Amino acid sequence: MDTNTILVGLAGVLALAAPILFAVIGETITERAGIINLSLNGTILLSAIGGFAVACETGSLLLGFLMGMLVGALVALIVAFSSITLRQSQVAVGFVLALLGRDLSYFLGTPYMNISGPRLAALPIPFLKDIPVLGPLFFRQDVLTYLSFAIIFLVWLWIFRTRPGLMLRGIGERPAAAFVRGANVNLMRYVYTIIGGAVIGLAGPAYSLNVKAGWMGYQSGLDGFGWIALSITIFGGWNPLRAAFGAYLFSLLQWLGLVLQPVLPGIPSQVLQVAPFPLMILTLLLVNISNAEWVERMLAAMPEGLRHVTTRLLRAMRASPPASLGVPFESE
Amino acid sequence: MDVELRDIYKTFGAVRANVGITLRVPAGTIQGILGENGAGKSTLMKILSGFMRADSGGIILDGRPVSIHSPADAIRCGVGMLHQDPLDFPPMRVIDNFILGRKGGLLPGQAEAARDFKRLAEQFGFSLNPDSYVDALTVGERQQLEILRLLWLGARALIFDEPTTGISAAQKEKLFAALRLLAEQGKTILFVSHKLEDVEGLCHRVAVLRQGYLVGEAQPPYTTKNLVEMMFGKSISAGERNPCAGGGSTLILDNLSVEDYRLKVRDVSLDVCRGEVIGLAGMEGSGQGLFLRAVSGMVRTVGGRILAGGKDLTGKSYHAFKRNGVAFLPAARLEEGLVSGLNLTEHFVLSEPPDGFFINWEQGGALARERIAGFNVKGTPASTVESLSGGNQQRALLALLRDPLALLLLEHPTRGLDIESTIYIWSKLKERCKQGTSIIFMSSDLDEILQYSDRVLVFFSGRVTPPLDASMLKTDKLGQLIGGKGWDEFTTGKSA
Ligand SMILES: Nc1ncnc2c1ncn2[C@@H]1O[C@H](COP(=O)(O)OP(=O)(O)OP(=O)(O)O)[C@@H](O)[C@H]1O
Ligand SMILES: [Mg+2]
């Protein structure tokens, strides 16, 4: 394999990661506010067929993407309404919506099976595209992939560098303390859940209008992305930069599965296709390993200097969830 | 700012927390609010600070009636409150906590905030690093942060809900100095406490609440007896020290070492006899908490041996410790000791050894009723634990302990409790000592340490004194050791 093929492949990995990225970033925004939107898998499938259908009917890609965001926002609204206003279990509602969205998308998608629709074209950026290595990797992508790069940093900036972002973290961490500081906790939870939902809703059309354009029902290969995105949100420690790393790692593993298939004929292709999933779980375990009892015991047995270093390393790696994730807030 | 509460009523179901309370506090005054556990102090303060709505009654600030419906309203009117448990964000940095809630543009304006923070902190002599994380701070430091934050937001009346529970003596001095300075600046201070000595030493005047009513006001010079009678409606006195029951050791520590990422406690040797009480003194985070958790089996030791009830338990699990009669009552009652959402009956059922697959609710309810009466808990078998006041939570925890116990480990057994509850809790603990249970407890209250322990271990940044005889120890000597002075005699003693 020459360098060029590898570069093209890696550029593909970046593009392939866009749908997962949108889902993960959207979920990160939502969970930072203390709400779990578990409907991801259903939302993504529904926004994929919704976006594809609108783009087919109107011929406008833009409308297709907007449709995806609208679907995402609406599902999120249901999650917010039932958990914040009706005080129902976020987990139960999310699960039901995940299943419902999935079945609904397959049902609604029947008329659009296997027809060719519009597809987003690449938009190389002049000058930048000619930079060696970086050019083919980053600057010969399409608009949506550029957007996926941008959103990582924008959301990171919002959460960690702005005043409203600080309050957002506060709301997810300790709503009572945020309330004392003047936040309208439940209103903000609505707002962030809906915005997060709209971002999640981009994941569907990012797939059905770009990565793998078209709708093939059960064969689309999109089913399951939502669940993986949920786990990457946790692995990412509710930080967009870490989450992006997780999303890219997952896409890379998927791509490697495809590339290695001809090189390793001894291994059944199914193994390589499925491998990214357990590998992700393994990574998750490694990140959260410091919680385990046997690690504590191992640490106690280490010589002093090594123990100190390891303890610090484990502490830095551990990400703690927003402390009030999934906990409803009621002011007295 | 002149603060006036007029005819405040508040009930929770059948509980009348505030009944027609009227109180005037002129600007520049430190007003003490005294009352036993459950008297309604926090409720009244939460109403003033907008955290709760009164059923009826009014708030008048500087002569003008105001309507305060939320904490944001309160701070806009210049009223800020430090809650009993600091309402801050532990995983965030000090400066982020400081900024959070301040109105302004999109960017937080860190540089400007850091400048103001530094200026304010200097004014009160607080040394807080704006970049450290709040979960690494002591309760005292978290209070300091909240004071600075509220002042920055323009608070002219400040409410302190039991600020002296859980902070060191030195931090208390600093806090009191800051409060006096604030009063001189014309700020109004409402100081809620049930510690008489704090109120007597600090407050310009005192109002006493009992069972929701304002039962009296007092001005200096105070007489303790008078205040106590107002608080409880009767006079009470502390119990006596009990002699050691004698007869064998319950716990032997042999060169025990334990550490976490901040602190090392090295080579502690101790032999605790039946019925003995060992007090652990030291500033918060000096190693006594870590030591206590190691002895309870919750934290793994890195050296030495632990023998309890004649068995070597070194490196064994918490459950092995428990099986051998070691019990641990943590300070964070609601986080580690009790299960929020479960009621008292459910707690009693859970704490009994399993007896069949199905729960016998009738028996559980009877047990709960019996223990509730036996430990004087103000609650019913159906009360959830979070609805109990602090003192009653602690009574419930003690009532949950199983018989018989070899060793009882307590973290701040009476933190946040009024005198009557404190005396009651200790009388129950001493009853256990008579039955042969040994007790090791930590406390930041020097008087409690000296009054109730037989021997004392003093901790200072991980260093530990040999066991000191409590009857020979004076308060000022103990205070010095806690502050890190006068340790030379032990260093030479140990190497010999
Ligand atoms: N949110 C609530 N729901 C139900 N009952 C409550 C609530 N808050 C307080 N109470 C009850 O109101 C009474 C007064 O409680 P409050 O917290 O004001 O007492 P306190 O004087 O602050 O006591 P402590 O010294 O233990 O803090 C208690 O009987 C308590 O159980
Ligand atoms: Mg209180």
Short mmCIF file of C-alpha atoms and ligand atoms in Angstrom, two decimals, chain A residues 332, chain B residues 10-13 15-18 34-46 52 84 161-162 192-194 209 212 378 386-392 416-418, ligand 1:
data_model
loop_
_atom_site.label_atom_id
_atom_site.label_comp_id
_atom_site.label_asym_id
_atom_site.label_seq_id
_atom_site.Cartn_x
_atom_site.Cartn_y
_atom_site.Cartn_z
CA GLU A 332 -38.50 24.31 46.77
CA LYS B 10 -43.94 27.83 57.20
CA THR B 11 -45.19 24.27 57.58
CA PHE B 12 -44.06 21.00 56.05
CA GLY B 13 -47.06 18.71 56.19
CA VAL B 15 -44.41 19.91 60.95
CA ARG B 16 -44.64 23.59 61.88
CA ALA B 17 -41.11 24.76 61.07
CA ASN B 18 -41.71 28.50 61.53
CA LEU B 34 -29.74 29.86 68.27
CA GLY B 35 -31.88 26.77 68.56
CA GLU B 36 -31.75 23.01 68.97
CA ASN B 37 -31.81 20.56 66.05
CA GLY B 38 -35.04 20.90 64.12
CA ALA B 39 -35.95 24.24 65.72
CA GLY B 40 -36.52 25.84 62.32
CA LYS B 41 -33.36 27.93 61.97
CA SER B 42 -32.39 26.76 58.50
CA THR B 43 -35.96 27.06 57.30
CA LEU B 44 -36.18 30.71 58.38
CA MET B 45 -32.86 31.51 56.73
CA LYS B 46 -33.82 29.72 53.52
CA MET B 52 -37.90 28.53 50.04
CA GLN B 84 -24.91 24.38 55.94
CA ASP B 161 -25.91 28.48 58.46
CA GLU B 162 -23.79 26.66 61.04
CA VAL B 192 -27.02 30.40 62.78
CA SER B 193 -25.59 28.00 65.30
CA HIS B 194 -26.32 25.76 68.20
CA LEU B 209 -35.90 29.48 68.27
CA GLY B 212 -40.69 26.86 65.25
CA LYS B 378 -37.84 12.48 66.13
CA GLU B 386 -33.41 12.80 54.36
CA SER B 387 -36.45 14.36 55.99
CA LEU B 388 -34.83 14.00 59.42
CA SER B 389 -32.75 16.83 60.83
CA GLY B 390 -29.03 16.25 61.29
CA GLY B 391 -29.25 15.27 64.92
CA ASN B 392 -31.95 12.76 64.25
CA GLY B 416 -23.77 19.64 63.53
CA LEU B 417 -25.59 18.47 66.65
CA ASP B 418 -26.82 20.65 69.48
N1 LIG C 1 -37.80 20.08 52.93
C1 LIG C 1 -38.40 19.65 54.06
N2 LIG C 1 -39.41 18.75 54.00
C2 LIG C 1 -40.03 18.32 55.14
N3 LIG C 1 -39.69 18.72 56.38
C3 LIG C 1 -38.69 19.60 56.51
C4 LIG C 1 -38.00 20.11 55.37
N4 LIG C 1 -37.04 20.97 55.79
C5 LIG C 1 -37.14 21.00 57.14
N5 LIG C 1 -38.13 20.18 57.58
C6 LIG C 1 -38.54 20.00 58.99
O1 LIG C 1 -38.73 21.26 59.56
C7 LIG C 1 -38.20 21.32 60.88
C8 LIG C 1 -37.21 22.45 60.98
O2 LIG C 1 -36.05 22.09 60.24
P1 LIG C 1 -34.77 23.02 60.09
O3 LIG C 1 -33.89 22.39 59.07
O4 LIG C 1 -35.18 24.42 59.84
O5 LIG C 1 -34.11 22.89 61.53
P2 LIG C 1 -32.75 23.49 62.07
O6 LIG C 1 -33.09 24.37 63.21
O7 LIG C 1 -31.97 24.10 60.98
O8 LIG C 1 -32.04 22.17 62.64
P3 LIG C 1 -30.50 21.68 62.56
O9 LIG C 1 -29.80 22.29 63.71
O10 LIG C 1 -30.58 20.19 62.73
O11 LIG C 1 -29.94 22.09 61.23
C9 LIG C 1 -37.63 19.95 61.16
O12 LIG C 1 -38.56 19.23 61.90
C10 LIG C 1 -37.44 19.33 59.80
O13 LIG C 1 -37.60 17.92 59.86
#
